Tab-separated table of C-alpha atoms and ligand atoms in Angstrom:
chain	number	residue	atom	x	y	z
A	1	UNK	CA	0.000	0.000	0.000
A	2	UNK	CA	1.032	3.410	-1.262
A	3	UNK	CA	1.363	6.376	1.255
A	4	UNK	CA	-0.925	9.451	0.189
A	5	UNK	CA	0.225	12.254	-1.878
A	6	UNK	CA	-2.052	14.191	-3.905
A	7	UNK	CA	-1.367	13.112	-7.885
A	8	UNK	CA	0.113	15.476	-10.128
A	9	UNK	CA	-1.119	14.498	-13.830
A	10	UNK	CA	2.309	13.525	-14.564
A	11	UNK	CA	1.730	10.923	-11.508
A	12	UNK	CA	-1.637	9.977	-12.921
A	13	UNK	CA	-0.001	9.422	-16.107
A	14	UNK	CA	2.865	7.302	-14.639
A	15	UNK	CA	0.133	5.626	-11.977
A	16	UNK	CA	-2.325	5.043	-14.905
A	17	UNK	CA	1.614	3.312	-17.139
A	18	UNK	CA	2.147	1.032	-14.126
A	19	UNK	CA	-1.577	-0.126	-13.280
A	20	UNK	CA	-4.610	0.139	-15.820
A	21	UNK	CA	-3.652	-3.052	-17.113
A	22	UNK	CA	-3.498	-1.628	-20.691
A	23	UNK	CA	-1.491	-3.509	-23.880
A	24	UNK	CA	0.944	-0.668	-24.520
A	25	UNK	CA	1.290	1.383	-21.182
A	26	UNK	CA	3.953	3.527	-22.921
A	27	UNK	CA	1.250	5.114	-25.206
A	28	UNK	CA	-0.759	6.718	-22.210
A	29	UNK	CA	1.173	10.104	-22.463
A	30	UNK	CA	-1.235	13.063	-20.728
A	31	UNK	CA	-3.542	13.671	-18.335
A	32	UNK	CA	-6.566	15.965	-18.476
A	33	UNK	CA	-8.070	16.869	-15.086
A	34	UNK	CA	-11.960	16.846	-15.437
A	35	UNK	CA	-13.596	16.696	-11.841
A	36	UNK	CA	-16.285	18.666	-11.487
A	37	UNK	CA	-18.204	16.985	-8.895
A	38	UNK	CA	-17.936	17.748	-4.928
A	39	UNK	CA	-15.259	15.898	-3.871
A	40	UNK	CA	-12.657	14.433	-6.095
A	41	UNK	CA	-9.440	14.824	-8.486
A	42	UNK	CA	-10.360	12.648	-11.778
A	43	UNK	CA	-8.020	12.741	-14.575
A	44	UNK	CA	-8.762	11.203	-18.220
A	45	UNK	CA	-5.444	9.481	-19.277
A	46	UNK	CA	-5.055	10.319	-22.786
A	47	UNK	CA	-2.869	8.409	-25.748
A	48	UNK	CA	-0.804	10.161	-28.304
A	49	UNK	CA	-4.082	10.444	-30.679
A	50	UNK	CA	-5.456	12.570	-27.432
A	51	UNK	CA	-8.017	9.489	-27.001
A	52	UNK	CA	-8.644	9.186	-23.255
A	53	UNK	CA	-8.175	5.300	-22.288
A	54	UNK	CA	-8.603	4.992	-18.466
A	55	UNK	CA	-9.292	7.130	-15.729
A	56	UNK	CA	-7.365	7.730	-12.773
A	57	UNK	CA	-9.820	9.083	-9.796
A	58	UNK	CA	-8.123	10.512	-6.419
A	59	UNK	CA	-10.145	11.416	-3.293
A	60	UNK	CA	-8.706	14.865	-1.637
A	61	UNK	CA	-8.496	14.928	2.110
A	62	UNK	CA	-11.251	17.703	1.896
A	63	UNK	CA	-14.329	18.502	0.280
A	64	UNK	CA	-13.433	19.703	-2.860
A	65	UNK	CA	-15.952	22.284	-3.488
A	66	UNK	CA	-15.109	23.817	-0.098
A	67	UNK	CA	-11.794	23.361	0.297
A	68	UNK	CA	-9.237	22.358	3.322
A	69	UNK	CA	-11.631	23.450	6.297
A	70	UNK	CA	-14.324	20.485	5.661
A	71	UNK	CA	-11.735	17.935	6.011
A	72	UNK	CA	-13.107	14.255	4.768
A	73	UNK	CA	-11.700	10.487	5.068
A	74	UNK	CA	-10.279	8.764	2.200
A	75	UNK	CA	-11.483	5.858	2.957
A	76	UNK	CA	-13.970	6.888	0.817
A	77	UNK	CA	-11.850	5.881	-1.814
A	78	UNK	CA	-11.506	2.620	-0.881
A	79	UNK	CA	-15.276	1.797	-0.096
A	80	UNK	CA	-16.012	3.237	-3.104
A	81	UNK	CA	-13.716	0.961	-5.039
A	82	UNK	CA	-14.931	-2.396	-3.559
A	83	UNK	CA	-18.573	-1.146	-3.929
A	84	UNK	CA	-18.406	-1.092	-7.556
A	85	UNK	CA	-16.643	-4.337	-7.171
A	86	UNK	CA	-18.858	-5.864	-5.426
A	87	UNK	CA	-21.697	-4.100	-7.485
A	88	UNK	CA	-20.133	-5.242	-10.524
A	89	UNK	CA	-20.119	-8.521	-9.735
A	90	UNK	CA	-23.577	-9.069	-9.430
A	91	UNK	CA	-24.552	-6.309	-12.484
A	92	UNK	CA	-21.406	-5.836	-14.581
A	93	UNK	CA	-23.558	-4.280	-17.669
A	94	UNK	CA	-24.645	-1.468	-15.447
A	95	UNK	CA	-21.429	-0.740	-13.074
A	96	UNK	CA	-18.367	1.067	-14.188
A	97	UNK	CA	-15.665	-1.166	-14.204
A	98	UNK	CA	-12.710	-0.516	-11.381
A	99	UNK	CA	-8.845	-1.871	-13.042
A	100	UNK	CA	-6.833	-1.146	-10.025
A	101	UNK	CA	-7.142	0.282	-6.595
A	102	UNK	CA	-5.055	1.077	-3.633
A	103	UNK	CA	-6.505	1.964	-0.616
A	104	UNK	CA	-3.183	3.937	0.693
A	105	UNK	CA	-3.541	6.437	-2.366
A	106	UNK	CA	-6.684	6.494	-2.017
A	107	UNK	CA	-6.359	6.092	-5.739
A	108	UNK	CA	-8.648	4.087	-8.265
A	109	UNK	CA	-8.567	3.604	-12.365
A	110	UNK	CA	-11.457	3.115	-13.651
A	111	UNK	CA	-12.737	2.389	-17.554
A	112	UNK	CA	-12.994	5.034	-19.801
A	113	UNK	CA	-16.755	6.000	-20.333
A	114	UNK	CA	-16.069	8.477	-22.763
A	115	UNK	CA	-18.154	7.580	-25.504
A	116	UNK	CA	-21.135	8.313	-22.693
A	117	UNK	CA	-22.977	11.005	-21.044
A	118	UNK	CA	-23.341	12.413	-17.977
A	119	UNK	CA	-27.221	11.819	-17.377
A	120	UNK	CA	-28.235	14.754	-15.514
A	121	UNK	CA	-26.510	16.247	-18.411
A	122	UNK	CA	-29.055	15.127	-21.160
A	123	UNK	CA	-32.052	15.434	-18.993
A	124	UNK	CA	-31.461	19.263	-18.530
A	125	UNK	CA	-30.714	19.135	-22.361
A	126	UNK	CA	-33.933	17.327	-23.503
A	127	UNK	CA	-32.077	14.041	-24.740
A	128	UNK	CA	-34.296	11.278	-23.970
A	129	UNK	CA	-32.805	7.419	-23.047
A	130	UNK	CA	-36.185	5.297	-22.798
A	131	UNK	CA	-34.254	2.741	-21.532
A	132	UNK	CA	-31.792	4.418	-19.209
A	133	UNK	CA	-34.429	4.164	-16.287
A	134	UNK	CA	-35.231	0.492	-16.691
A	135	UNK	CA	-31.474	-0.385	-16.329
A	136	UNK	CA	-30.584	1.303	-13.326
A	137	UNK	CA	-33.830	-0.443	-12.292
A	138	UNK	CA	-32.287	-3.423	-13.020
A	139	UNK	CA	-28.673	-2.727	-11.642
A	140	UNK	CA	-30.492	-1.228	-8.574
A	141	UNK	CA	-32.995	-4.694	-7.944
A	142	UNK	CA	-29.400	-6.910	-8.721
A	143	UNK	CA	-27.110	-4.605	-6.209
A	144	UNK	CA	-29.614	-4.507	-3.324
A	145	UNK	CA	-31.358	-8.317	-4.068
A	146	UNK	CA	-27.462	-9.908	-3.692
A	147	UNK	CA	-26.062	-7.924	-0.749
A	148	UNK	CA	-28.863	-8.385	0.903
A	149	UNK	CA	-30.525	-11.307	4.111
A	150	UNK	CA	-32.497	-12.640	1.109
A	151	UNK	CA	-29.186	-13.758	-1.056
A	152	UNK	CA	-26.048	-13.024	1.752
A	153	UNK	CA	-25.103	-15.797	4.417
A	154	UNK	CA	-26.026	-14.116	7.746
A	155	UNK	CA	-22.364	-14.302	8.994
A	156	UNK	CA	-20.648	-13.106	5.824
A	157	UNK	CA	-23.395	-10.226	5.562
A	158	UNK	CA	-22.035	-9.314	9.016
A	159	UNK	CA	-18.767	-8.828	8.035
A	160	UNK	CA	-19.984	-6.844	5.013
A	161	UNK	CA	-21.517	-4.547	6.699
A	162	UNK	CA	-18.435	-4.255	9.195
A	163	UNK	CA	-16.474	-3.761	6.022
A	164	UNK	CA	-18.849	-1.301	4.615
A	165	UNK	CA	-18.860	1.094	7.734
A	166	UNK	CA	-18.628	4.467	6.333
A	167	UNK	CA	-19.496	7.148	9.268
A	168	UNK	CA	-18.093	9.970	7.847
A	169	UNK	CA	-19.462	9.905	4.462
A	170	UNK	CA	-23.026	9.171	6.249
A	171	UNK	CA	-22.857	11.860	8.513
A	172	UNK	CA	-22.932	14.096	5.092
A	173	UNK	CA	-25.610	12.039	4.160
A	174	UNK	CA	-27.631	12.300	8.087
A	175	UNK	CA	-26.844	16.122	7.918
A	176	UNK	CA	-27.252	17.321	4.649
A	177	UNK	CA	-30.648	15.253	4.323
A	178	UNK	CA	-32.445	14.962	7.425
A	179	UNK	CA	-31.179	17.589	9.667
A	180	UNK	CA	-29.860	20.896	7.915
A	181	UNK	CA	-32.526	21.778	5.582
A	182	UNK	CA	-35.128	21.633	8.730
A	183	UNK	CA	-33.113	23.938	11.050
A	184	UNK	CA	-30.982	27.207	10.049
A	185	UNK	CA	-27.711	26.343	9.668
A	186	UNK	CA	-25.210	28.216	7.319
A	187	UNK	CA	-24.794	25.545	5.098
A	188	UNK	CA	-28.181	25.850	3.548
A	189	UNK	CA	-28.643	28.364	0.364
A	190	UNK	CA	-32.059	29.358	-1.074
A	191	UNK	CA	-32.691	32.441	-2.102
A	192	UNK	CA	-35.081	35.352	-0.034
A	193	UNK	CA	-38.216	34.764	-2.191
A	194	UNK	CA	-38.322	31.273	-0.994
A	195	UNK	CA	-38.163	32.104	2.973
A	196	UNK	CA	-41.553	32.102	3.590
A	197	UNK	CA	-41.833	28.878	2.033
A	198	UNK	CA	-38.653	27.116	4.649
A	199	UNK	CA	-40.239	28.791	7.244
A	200	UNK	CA	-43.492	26.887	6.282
A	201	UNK	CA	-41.198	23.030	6.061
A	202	UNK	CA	-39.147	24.430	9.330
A	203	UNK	CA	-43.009	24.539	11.546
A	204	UNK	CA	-44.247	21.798	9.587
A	205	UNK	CA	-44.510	19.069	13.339
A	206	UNK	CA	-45.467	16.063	11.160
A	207	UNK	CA	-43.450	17.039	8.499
A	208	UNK	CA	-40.427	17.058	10.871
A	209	UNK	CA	-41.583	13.313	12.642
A	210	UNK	CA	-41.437	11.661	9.254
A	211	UNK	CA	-38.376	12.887	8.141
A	212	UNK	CA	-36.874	12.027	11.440
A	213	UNK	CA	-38.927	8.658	10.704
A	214	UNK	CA	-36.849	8.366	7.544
A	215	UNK	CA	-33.233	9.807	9.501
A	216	UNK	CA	-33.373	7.025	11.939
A	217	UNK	CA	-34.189	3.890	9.085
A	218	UNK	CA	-31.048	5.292	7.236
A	219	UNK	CA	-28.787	5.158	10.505
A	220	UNK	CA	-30.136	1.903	11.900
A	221	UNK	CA	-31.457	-0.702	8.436
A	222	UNK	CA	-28.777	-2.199	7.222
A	223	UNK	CA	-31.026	-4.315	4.691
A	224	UNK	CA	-28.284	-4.258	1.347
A	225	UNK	CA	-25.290	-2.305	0.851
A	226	UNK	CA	-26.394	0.567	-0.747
A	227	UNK	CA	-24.567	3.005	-3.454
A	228	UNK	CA	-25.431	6.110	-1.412
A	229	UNK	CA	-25.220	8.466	-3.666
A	230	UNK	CA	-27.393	7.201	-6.480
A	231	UNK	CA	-28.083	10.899	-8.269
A	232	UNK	CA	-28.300	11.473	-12.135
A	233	UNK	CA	-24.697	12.810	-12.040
A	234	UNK	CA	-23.606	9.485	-10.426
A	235	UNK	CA	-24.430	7.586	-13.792
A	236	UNK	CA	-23.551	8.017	-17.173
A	237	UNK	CA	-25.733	6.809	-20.358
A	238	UNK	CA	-25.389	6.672	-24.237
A	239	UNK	CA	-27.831	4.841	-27.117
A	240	UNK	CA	-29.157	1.374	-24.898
A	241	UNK	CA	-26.027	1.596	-22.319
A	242	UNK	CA	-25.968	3.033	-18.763
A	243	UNK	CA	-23.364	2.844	-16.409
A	244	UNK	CA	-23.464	3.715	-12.227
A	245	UNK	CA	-20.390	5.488	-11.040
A	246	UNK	CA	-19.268	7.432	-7.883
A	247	UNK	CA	-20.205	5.017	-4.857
A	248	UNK	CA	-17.812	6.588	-2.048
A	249	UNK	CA	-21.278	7.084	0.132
A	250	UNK	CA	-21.861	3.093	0.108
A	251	UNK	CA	-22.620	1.508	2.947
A	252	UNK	CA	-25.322	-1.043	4.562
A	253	UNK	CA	-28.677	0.920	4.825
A	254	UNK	CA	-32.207	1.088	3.675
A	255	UNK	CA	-32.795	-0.125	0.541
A	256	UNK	CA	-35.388	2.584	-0.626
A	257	UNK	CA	-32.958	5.455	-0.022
A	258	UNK	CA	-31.272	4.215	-3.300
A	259	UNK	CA	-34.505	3.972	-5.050
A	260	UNK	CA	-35.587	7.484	-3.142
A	261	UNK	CA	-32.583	9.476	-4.513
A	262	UNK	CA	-32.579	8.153	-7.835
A	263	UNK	CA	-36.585	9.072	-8.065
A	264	UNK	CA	-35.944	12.037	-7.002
A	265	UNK	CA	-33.501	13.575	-8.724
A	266	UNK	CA	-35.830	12.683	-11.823
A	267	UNK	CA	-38.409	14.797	-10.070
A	268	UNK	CA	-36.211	17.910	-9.608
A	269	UNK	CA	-35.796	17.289	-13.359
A	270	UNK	CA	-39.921	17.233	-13.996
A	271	UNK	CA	-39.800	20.264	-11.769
A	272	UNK	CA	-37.275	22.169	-13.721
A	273	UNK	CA	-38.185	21.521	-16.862
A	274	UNK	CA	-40.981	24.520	-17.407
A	275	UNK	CA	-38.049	26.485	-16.792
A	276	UNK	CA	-35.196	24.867	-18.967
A	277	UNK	CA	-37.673	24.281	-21.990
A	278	UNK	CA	-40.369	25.965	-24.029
A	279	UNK	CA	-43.716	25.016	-23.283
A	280	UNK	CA	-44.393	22.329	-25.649
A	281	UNK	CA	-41.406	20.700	-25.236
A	282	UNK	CA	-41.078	20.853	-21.277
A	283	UNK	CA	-44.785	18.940	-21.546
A	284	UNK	CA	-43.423	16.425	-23.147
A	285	UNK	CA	-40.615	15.731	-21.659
A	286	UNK	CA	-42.023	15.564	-17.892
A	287	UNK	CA	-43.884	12.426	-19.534
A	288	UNK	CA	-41.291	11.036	-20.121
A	289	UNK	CA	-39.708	11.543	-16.678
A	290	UNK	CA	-42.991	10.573	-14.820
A	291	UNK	CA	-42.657	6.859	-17.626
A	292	UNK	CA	-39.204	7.209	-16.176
A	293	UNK	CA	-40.325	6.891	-12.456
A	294	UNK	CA	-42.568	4.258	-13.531
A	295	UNK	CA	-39.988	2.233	-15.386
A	296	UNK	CA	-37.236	2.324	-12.700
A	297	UNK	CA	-39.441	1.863	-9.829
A	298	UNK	CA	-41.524	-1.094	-11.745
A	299	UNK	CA	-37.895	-2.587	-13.608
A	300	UNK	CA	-36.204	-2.685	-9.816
A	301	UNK	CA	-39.561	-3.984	-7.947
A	302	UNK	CA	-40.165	-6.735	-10.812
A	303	UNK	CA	-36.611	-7.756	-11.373
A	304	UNK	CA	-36.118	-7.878	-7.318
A	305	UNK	CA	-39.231	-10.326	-7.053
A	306	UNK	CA	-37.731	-12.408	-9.508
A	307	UNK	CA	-34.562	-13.127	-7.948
A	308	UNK	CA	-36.027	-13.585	-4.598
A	309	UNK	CA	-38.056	-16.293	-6.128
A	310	UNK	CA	-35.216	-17.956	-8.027
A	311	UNK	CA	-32.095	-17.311	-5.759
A	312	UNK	CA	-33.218	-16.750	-1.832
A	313	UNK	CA	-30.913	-18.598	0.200
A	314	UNK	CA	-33.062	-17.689	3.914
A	315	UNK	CA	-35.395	-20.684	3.877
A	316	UNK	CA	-38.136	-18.654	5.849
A	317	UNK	CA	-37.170	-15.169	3.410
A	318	UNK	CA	-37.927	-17.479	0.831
A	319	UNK	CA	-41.465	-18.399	1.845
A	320	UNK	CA	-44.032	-16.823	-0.708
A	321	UNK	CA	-45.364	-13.340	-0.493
A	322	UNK	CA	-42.809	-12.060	2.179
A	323	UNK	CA	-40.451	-10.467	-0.777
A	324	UNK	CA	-43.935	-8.924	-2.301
A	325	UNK	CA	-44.435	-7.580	1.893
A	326	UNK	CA	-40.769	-6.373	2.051
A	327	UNK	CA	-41.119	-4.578	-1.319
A	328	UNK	CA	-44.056	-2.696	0.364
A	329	UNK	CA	-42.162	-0.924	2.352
A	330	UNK	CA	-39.048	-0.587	0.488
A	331	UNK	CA	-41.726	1.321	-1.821
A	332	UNK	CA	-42.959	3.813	1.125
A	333	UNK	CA	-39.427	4.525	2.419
A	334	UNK	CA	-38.568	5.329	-0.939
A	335	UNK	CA	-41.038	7.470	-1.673
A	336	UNK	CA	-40.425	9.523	1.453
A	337	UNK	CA	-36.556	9.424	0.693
A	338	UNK	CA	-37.695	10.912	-2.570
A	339	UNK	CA	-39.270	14.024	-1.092
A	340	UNK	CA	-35.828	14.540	1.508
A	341	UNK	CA	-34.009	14.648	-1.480
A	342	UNK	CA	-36.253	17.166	-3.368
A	343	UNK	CA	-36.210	19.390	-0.177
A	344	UNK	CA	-32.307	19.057	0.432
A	345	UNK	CA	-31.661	19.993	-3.416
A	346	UNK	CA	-33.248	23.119	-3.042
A	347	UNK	CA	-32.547	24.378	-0.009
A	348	UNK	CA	-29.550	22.355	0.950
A	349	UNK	CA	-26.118	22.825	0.454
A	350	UNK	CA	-25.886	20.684	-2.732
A	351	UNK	CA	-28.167	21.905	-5.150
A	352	UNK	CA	-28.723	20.444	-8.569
A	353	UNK	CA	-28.159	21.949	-12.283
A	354	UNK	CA	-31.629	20.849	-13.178
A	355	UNK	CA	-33.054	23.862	-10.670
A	356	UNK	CA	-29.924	26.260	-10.549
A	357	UNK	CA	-29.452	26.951	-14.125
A	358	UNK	CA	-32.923	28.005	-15.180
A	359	UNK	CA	-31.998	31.394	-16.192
A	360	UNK	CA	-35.291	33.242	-15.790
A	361	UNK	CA	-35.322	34.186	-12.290
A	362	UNK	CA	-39.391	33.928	-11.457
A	363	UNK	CA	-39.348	30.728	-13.036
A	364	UNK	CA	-36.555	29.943	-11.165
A	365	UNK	CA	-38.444	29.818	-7.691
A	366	UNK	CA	-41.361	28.983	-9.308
A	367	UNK	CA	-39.255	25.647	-9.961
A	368	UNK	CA	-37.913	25.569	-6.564
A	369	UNK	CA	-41.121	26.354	-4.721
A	370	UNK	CA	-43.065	23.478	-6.519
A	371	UNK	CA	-39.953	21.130	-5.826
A	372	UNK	CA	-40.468	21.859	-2.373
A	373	UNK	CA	-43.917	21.501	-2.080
A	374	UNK	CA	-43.762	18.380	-4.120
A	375	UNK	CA	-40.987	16.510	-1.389
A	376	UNK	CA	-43.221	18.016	1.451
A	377	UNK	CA	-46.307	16.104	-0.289
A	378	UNK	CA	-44.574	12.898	-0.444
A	379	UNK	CA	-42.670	12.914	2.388
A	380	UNK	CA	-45.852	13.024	4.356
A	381	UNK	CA	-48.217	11.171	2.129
A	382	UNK	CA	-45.429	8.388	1.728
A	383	UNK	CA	-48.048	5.416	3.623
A	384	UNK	CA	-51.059	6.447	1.746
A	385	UNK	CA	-49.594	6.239	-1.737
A	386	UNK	CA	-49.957	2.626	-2.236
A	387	UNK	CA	-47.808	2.147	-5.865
A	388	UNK	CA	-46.087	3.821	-8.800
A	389	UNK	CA	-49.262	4.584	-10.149
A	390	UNK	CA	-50.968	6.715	-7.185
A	391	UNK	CA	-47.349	8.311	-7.336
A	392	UNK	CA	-47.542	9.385	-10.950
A	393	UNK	CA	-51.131	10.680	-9.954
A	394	UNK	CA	-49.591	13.264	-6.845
A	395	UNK	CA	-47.236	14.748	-8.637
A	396	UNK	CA	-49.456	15.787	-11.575
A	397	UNK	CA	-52.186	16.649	-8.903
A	398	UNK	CA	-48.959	18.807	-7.246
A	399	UNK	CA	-48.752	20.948	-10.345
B	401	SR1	C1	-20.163	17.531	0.659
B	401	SR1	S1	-20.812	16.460	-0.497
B	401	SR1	C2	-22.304	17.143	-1.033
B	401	SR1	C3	-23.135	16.228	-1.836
B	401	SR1	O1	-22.424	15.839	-2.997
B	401	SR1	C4	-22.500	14.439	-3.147
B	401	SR1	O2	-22.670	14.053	-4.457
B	401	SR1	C5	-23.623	13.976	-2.236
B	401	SR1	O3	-24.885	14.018	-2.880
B	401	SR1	C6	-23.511	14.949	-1.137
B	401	SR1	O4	-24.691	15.059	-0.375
B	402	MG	MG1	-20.324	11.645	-6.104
């Protein structure tokens, strides 16, 4: 294990030379630096033809986006590395695939994805991928299913989620979530016209009781080792292909947080979209996000039920109708997780481009403000909306 410096390119080019595993290592010769998420340095490794061929991903000591005074582990690096392994190896088509890693450098090459997309990306842009939300569906219900009681030997699912403790990176999660967004604290950002509308979420009592409903299942159900982090910028598509990245929040938790985040960060998209399209075209497209919803929830729940019928290795999980029961309530604390992470993207700390870059200021909070109402709805109504369907049917009713 290598001690931790932070990579120059010229290091990531060397680093890349000694470990991607690639035919000729002497034609990786530069380094482009393109992280522009929160947290992390990620290089592409170019050849002489300036194609990139790997990519070498460093965790910083920090948060990125804030710099050296919100110091962070990197052990992310590492848990993020054998999460995609162990991702992979139960839904390769849908997992980037990790070459190398070493935990001391907190260091990990990855394959190249270049020939995809960021998704968030073409959702702000209007480029539709009908089948991008039935895969991660499917990598979702294949993840969750085989790190799970249902598929896991009790004892080595212990160990797991020993292996997979990752306090630090959940504490983002348990504060950025579930706590700051409902209290003042100076790492929230909205702007003035929306105050009245905090205030209302801030002396909402029942409000506040299910999201602290929804805190305490993330920091005590450790049903299936979870990506964390499962956003539209955490997965990259192109024509029929999708691929999850970015897993340095994994860790043992409740299964319908995945399915919560991914849900809704394609309802801050449906929110947006009046203000990132013309009219026409914004209609449109929020059908296809609310067939998205429908696809991903129905491609994970169906696919799920399937392998707990074929592969469940708990006699008594096994026994008929309990994985239909369990999916129940994966469904509610997903839709609930859904609504945290509409609230937390708009009033948060980390907001999302689908809200920020609407350039037309009114519209702008008009976006926000129905975002907001929209988490508060389901949040709340999470028990009484029985399946994908009655979800489709509250957010249209929510405007
Ligand atoms: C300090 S990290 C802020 C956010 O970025 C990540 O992608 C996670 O969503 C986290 O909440
Ligand atoms: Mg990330």
């Amino acid at each position: 294990m290598s001690v931790y410096h932070t990579l120059t390119a010229a290091d990531a080019v060397e680093y890349a030379r000694r470990h991607a595993g690639v035919d000729q290592p002497g034609a990786l010769v530069a380094a482009e630096e393109v992280g522009d998420g929160n947290l992390n340095l990620v290089f592409k490794i170019l050849d002489g033809q300036g194609v990139s061929r790997v990519i070498v991903k460093q965790a910083l000591p920090y948060v990125r986006c804030v710099g050296e005074s919100w110091p962070l582990t990197l052990d992310r690096a590492r848990i993020e590395a054998e999460t995609l392994l162990v991702h992979g190896g139960f839904c390769p088509r849908h997992t980037v695939r990790i070459l190398h890693h070493d935990a001391g450098l907190a260091v990990m090459i990855q394959e190249d994805l270049s020939d995809h997309t960021i998704w968030r990306r073409e959702l702000i842009n209007n480029v539709y991928y009908p089948q991008a939300a039935g895969q991660l569906g499917e990598y979702l219900a294949r993840a969750l299913f085989h790190t799970s009681d249902f598929y896991q030997l009790p004892q080595h699912k212990k160990a797991e989620v020993g292996r997979f403790s990752n306090p630090e990176m959940c504490q983002i999660t348990e504060d950025l979530f579930f706590t700051d967004p409902y209290i003042d604290h100076e790492r929230n950002a909205y702007p003035p016209s929306l105050a009245a509308d905090v205030a209302a979420i801030r002396g909402d009592g029942a409000l506040k009781v299910a999201v602290a409903g929804l805190k305490h299942r993330f920091l005590s159900q450790a049903q299936a080792l979870l990506h964390g982090d499962v956003h539209s910028g955490s997965i990259f598509v192109a024509e029929g292909r999708l691929k999850v990245i970015d897993a340095e929040f994994g860790y043992y938790g409740p299964m319908g947080f995945d399915l919560g985040t991914a849900m809704g960060n394609l309802l801050l998209n449906y929110c947006g979209l009046p203000g990132l399209l013309d009219l026409r075209q914004a209609a449109d497209a929020r059908e296809q996000r609310l067939r998205d919803v429908r696809e991903l929830w129905l491609a994970f729940a169906g696919g799920f039920q399937a392998l707990a019928l074929e592969k469940s290795r708990d006699i008594m999980l096994a026994e008929p109708g309990y994985a239909r029961q369990f999916l129940h309530q994966v469904w509610v604390d997903a839709v609930g997780y859904c609504g945290t992470e509409l609230i937390r993207r708009t009033i948060g700390f980390a907001h999302v481009a689908d809200l920020d870059t609407i350039s037309d200021e009114a519209m702008r909070h008009q976006c926000q403000r129905q975002a907001l109402s929209l988490g508060g709805t389901l949040i709340l109504a999470a028990a009484r909306i029985p399946d994908v369907d009655a979800l489709v049917a509250r957010v249209r009713q929510n405007g």
